[in-house]
Short mmCIF file of C-alpha atoms in Angstrom, two decimals:
data_model
loop_
_atom_site.label_atom_id
_atom_site.label_comp_id
_atom_site.label_asym_id
_atom_site.label_seq_id
_atom_site.Cartn_x
_atom_site.Cartn_y
_atom_site.Cartn_z
CA MET A 918 28.61 142.45 287.20
CA LEU A 919 31.53 140.16 287.94
CA ILE A 920 30.19 137.54 285.54
CA LEU A 921 29.72 140.21 282.84
CA PHE A 922 33.28 141.47 283.39
CA ILE A 923 34.69 137.95 283.12
CA PHE A 924 32.67 137.35 279.95
CA ILE A 925 33.94 140.57 278.34
CA GLU A 926 37.51 139.79 279.33
CA SER A 927 37.28 136.29 277.91
CA GLU A 928 35.90 137.69 274.64
CA LEU A 929 38.81 140.12 274.35
CA PHE A 930 41.33 137.30 274.64
CA THR A 931 39.85 134.89 272.14
CA PRO A 932 42.23 133.84 269.32
CA GLN A 933 40.20 135.80 266.77
CA LYS A 934 40.42 139.03 268.80
CA ILE A 935 44.15 138.51 269.32
CA LEU A 936 44.57 138.01 265.57
CA GLN A 937 42.60 141.16 264.80
CA PHE A 938 44.75 143.12 267.25
CA ALA A 939 47.92 141.65 265.72
CA GLU A 940 46.74 142.68 262.25
CA HIS A 941 46.01 146.19 263.53
CA LEU A 942 49.50 146.50 265.04
CA TYR A 943 51.04 145.22 261.81
CA GLN A 944 49.16 147.81 259.74
CA GLU A 945 50.36 150.48 262.19
CA LYS A 946 53.94 149.23 261.61
CA ASP A 947 54.31 148.19 265.24
CA PHE A 948 56.12 145.03 264.18
CA SER A 949 57.43 144.16 267.63
CA GLY A 950 53.95 144.33 269.14
CA ALA A 951 52.41 142.48 266.20
CA LEU A 952 55.04 139.76 266.52
CA ASN A 953 54.10 139.14 270.16
CA GLU A 954 50.38 138.98 269.32
CA TYR A 955 50.91 136.60 266.39
CA ARG A 956 52.91 134.34 268.67
CA ARG A 957 50.14 134.42 271.26
CA TYR A 958 47.62 133.50 268.59
CA ILE A 959 49.66 130.59 267.24
CA PHE A 960 50.15 129.34 270.80
CA LEU A 961 46.37 129.23 271.34
CA THR A 962 45.26 127.67 268.04
CA ASP A 963 46.51 125.73 265.02
CA THR A 964 44.17 127.59 262.65
CA ASN A 965 45.96 129.25 259.70
CA ARG A 966 49.31 128.15 261.13
CA ASP A 967 51.26 128.56 257.87
CA GLU A 968 49.76 131.99 257.18
CA ILE A 969 50.50 133.21 260.73
CA THR A 970 54.01 131.76 260.51
CA LYS A 971 54.49 133.85 257.36
CA ARG A 972 53.27 136.93 259.25
CA ILE A 973 55.71 136.22 262.07
CA ILE A 974 58.52 135.94 259.52
CA TYR A 975 57.51 139.28 257.97
CA CYS A 976 57.64 140.93 261.40
CA LEU A 977 61.09 139.47 262.11
CA VAL A 978 62.34 140.63 258.70
CA LYS A 979 61.05 144.16 259.37
CA LEU A 980 62.92 144.04 262.69
CA GLN A 981 66.01 142.69 260.84
CA ARG A 982 66.08 139.60 263.06
CA TYR A 983 66.98 137.29 260.19
CA ASP A 984 68.32 134.37 262.21
CA GLU A 985 65.04 134.11 264.12
CA ALA A 986 63.11 134.39 260.86
CA ILE A 987 65.16 131.54 259.38
CA LYS A 988 64.44 129.38 262.43
CA GLN A 989 60.73 130.19 262.07
CA ALA A 990 60.73 129.30 258.35
CA ARG A 991 61.94 125.79 259.13
CA ARG A 992 58.51 125.14 260.68
CA PHE A 993 56.80 125.01 257.30
CA LYS A 994 55.89 121.38 256.68
CA GLU A 995 55.81 121.66 252.89
CA ASP A 996 59.39 121.14 251.68
CA ALA A 997 59.13 123.40 248.62
CA ARG A 998 57.68 126.30 250.59
CA GLN A 999 60.27 125.89 253.32
CA ARG A 1000 63.10 125.94 250.76
CA PHE A 1001 61.69 129.04 249.06
CA GLU A 1002 61.24 130.94 252.33
CA LEU A 1003 64.74 130.00 253.48
CA GLY A 1004 66.22 131.04 250.13
CA TRP A 1005 64.41 134.38 250.35
CA LEU A 1006 65.54 134.98 253.94
CA TYR A 1007 69.18 134.09 253.26
CA PHE A 1008 69.02 136.48 250.28
CA LEU A 1009 67.79 139.29 252.54
CA LYS A 1010 70.50 138.42 255.06
CA GLY A 1011 73.14 138.73 252.34
CA ASP A 1012 74.20 135.06 252.31
CA TYR A 1013 73.74 134.76 248.57
CA ALA A 1014 75.52 131.44 248.01
CA VAL A 1015 73.42 129.78 250.74
CA SER A 1016 70.29 131.39 249.28
CA ARG A 1017 71.01 129.85 245.88
CA ARG A 1018 71.41 126.38 247.37
CA TYR A 1019 67.85 126.52 248.71
CA LEU A 1020 66.33 128.09 245.60
CA GLU A 1021 67.84 125.87 242.93
CA ALA A 1022 65.63 123.12 241.51
CA LEU A 1023 62.42 124.65 242.88
CA GLU A 1024 59.49 124.06 240.56
CA ILE A 1025 56.02 125.63 240.10
CA PRO A 1026 54.58 127.54 241.93
CA TYR A 1027 57.90 128.91 243.24
CA LYS A 1028 60.07 128.52 240.16
CA ARG A 1029 59.64 131.99 238.63
CA GLU A 1030 60.33 133.91 241.84
CA ALA A 1031 63.14 131.53 242.78
CA GLN A 1032 64.84 132.08 239.40
CA GLN A 1033 64.61 135.86 239.86
CA LEU A 1034 66.13 135.67 243.34
CA ILE A 1035 68.95 133.48 242.02
CA GLY A 1036 69.64 136.03 239.30
CA PHE A 1037 69.63 138.90 241.76
CA SER A 1038 71.89 136.96 244.12
CA TYR A 1039 74.48 136.57 241.35
CA ALA A 1040 74.14 140.25 240.53
CA MET A 1041 74.68 141.20 244.17
CA ASP A 1042 77.91 139.15 244.05
CA TYR A 1043 78.84 141.06 240.83
CA LYS A 1044 78.68 137.79 238.87
CA PHE A 1045 76.77 139.41 236.04
CA LEU A 1046 77.49 136.75 233.43
CA ARG A 1047 75.77 134.17 235.64
CA ALA A 1048 73.01 136.61 236.54
CA GLN A 1049 72.02 137.04 232.89
CA GLU A 1050 70.98 133.38 232.80
CA TYR A 1051 68.09 134.25 235.12
CA ILE A 1052 67.23 137.95 234.78
CA LYS A 1053 67.43 140.73 232.21
CA LEU A 1054 70.60 142.82 232.16
CA PRO A 1055 71.39 146.19 230.56
CA PRO A 1056 73.13 145.78 227.18
CA TYR A 1057 76.46 147.14 228.38
CA GLN A 1058 78.83 145.50 230.87
CA PRO A 1059 80.64 147.36 233.68
CA LYS A 1060 84.04 148.72 232.68
CA LYS A 1061 86.74 147.19 234.82
CA LYS A 1062 90.40 148.03 235.32
CA SER A 1063 93.12 145.44 235.81
CA ILE A 1064 94.75 145.37 239.25
CA LEU A 1065 97.90 143.97 237.64
CA ILE A 1066 98.16 146.89 235.20
CA GLY A 1067 97.28 149.35 237.97
CA SER A 1068 100.05 147.91 240.18
CA PHE A 1069 102.57 148.08 237.31
CA LEU A 1070 101.66 151.69 236.51
CA GLY A 1071 101.81 152.43 240.23
CA LEU A 1072 105.59 152.03 240.02
CA LEU A 1073 105.47 155.48 238.47
CA PRO A 1074 104.19 157.82 241.22
CA GLY A 1075 100.58 158.66 240.46
CA GLY A 1076 100.42 156.26 237.51
CA GLY A 1077 97.77 154.00 239.03
CA HIS A 1078 95.58 156.98 239.86
CA PHE A 1079 95.89 158.35 236.31
CA TYR A 1080 94.94 154.87 235.00
CA CYS A 1081 91.68 155.07 236.96
CA GLY A 1082 90.93 158.65 235.95
CA ARG A 1083 91.72 160.10 239.40
CA PHE A 1084 93.92 162.87 238.05
CA GLY A 1085 93.89 165.00 241.19
CA ASP A 1086 95.21 162.14 243.33
CA GLY A 1087 97.70 161.22 240.61
CA ILE A 1088 99.15 164.73 240.42
CA TYR A 1089 99.33 164.94 244.23
CA SER A 1090 101.14 161.60 244.47
CA PHE A 1091 103.56 162.49 241.68
CA LEU A 1092 104.41 165.89 243.19
CA THR A 1093 104.81 164.50 246.73
CA VAL A 1094 107.20 161.71 245.75
CA GLY A 1095 108.96 163.99 243.26
CA LEU A 1096 109.49 166.69 245.89
CA CYS A 1097 110.99 164.16 248.29
CA GLY A 1098 113.34 163.04 245.51
CA LEU A 1099 114.43 166.61 244.77
CA LEU A 1100 115.01 167.36 248.44
CA SER A 1101 117.05 164.16 248.80
CA TYR A 1102 119.21 165.17 245.83
CA TYR A 1103 119.65 168.71 247.21
CA TYR A 1104 120.60 167.61 250.73
CA HIS A 1105 122.97 164.94 249.37
CA ASN A 1106 124.83 167.49 247.24
CA ASN A 1107 125.12 169.81 250.24
CA ASN A 1108 126.35 167.03 252.57
CA GLU A 1109 123.39 167.52 254.93
CA ASP A 1110 123.25 163.87 255.94
CA MET A 1111 120.47 164.10 258.55
CA LYS A 1112 118.13 166.01 256.27
CA PHE A 1113 119.09 163.71 253.42
CA GLY A 1114 118.12 160.66 255.50
CA ILE A 1115 114.79 162.22 256.49
CA ALA A 1116 114.00 163.15 252.88
CA VAL A 1117 114.90 159.65 251.63
CA GLY A 1118 112.80 158.03 254.37
CA ALA A 1119 109.83 160.25 253.54
CA GLY A 1120 110.28 159.54 249.85
CA ILE A 1121 110.28 155.77 250.41
CA LEU A 1122 107.19 156.05 252.61
CA PHE A 1123 105.26 158.15 250.09
CA TYR A 1124 106.41 155.95 247.20
CA ALA A 1125 105.14 152.82 248.96
CA GLY A 1126 101.91 154.66 249.71
CA SER A 1127 101.63 155.59 246.04
CA ILE A 1128 101.87 151.93 244.97
CA TYR A 1129 99.32 150.87 247.58
CA GLY A 1130 97.10 153.78 246.55
CA ALA A 1131 97.29 152.63 242.93
CA VAL A 1132 95.99 149.16 243.82
CA ASN A 1133 93.31 150.68 246.03
CA ALA A 1134 92.29 153.09 243.28
CA VAL A 1135 91.70 150.17 240.89
CA ARG A 1136 89.62 148.33 243.50
CA ASN A 1137 87.56 151.44 244.22
CA TYR A 1138 87.05 152.07 240.51
CA ASN A 1139 85.86 148.51 239.89
CA HIS A 1140 83.58 148.63 242.93
CA TYR A 1141 82.05 151.89 241.73
CA GLU A 1142 81.48 150.47 238.22
CA ASN A 1143 79.95 147.28 239.63
CA GLU A 1144 77.64 149.23 241.92
CA LYS A 1145 76.58 151.51 239.07
CA TYR A 1146 75.79 148.51 236.87
CA LEU A 1147 74.02 146.72 239.73
CA LYS A 1148 71.78 149.75 240.19
CA ALA A 1149 70.92 149.63 236.48
CA VAL A 1150 70.15 145.90 236.78
CA LEU A 1151 67.77 146.49 239.69
CA GLU A 1152 66.06 149.35 237.85
CA LEU A 1153 65.58 147.21 234.74
CA ASN A 1154 64.04 144.33 236.70
CA ARG A 1155 61.63 146.31 238.87
#
């Protein structure tokens, strides 16, 4: 019985059985468990090393452990494959400039996918003119507002908000600063110096906030337009 037990146990822990169990865990989306089993398998045998390394990378990506995945990808012996995997991983991590450095100059069989990733990386950086060299873009370009014009119009309370189409915020800003100005004028005419000082201080504070809000409104507007266009780009290139 003891010999039979030892035989069964040894069969359960063969590399092939470990690989089958790892595949099962992966299909069940137990990526942490699958990762451990894949690492056990690769420790025991060199068979299918590149394929198992890819599986390990997939598990690490699913677990959002990108730095470990990048370290793992450096184990590929083939230079082109290593560069492609690193470019892909840096793209997922959000390091788009680094991703492009690895993907550029890659040839067949990685060229097509590498070119797409480069295009998407430029799109993610909102560099749409560069992105169109690699991927298809919608015919229209995102509408952008000038921060310089927004700042200039912001000198008029609410002007920057009106420039960006945020009429509610513009009216609120105009009325707030205007009310402070009226109160300052009223208290000055009635020689109420303390109230005059408070009203002037509040007016200056709200006026400065209005200018800052104008710049921020332009940035938010441009970000919204870029994100809307980026979404259209991703939809077009599905």
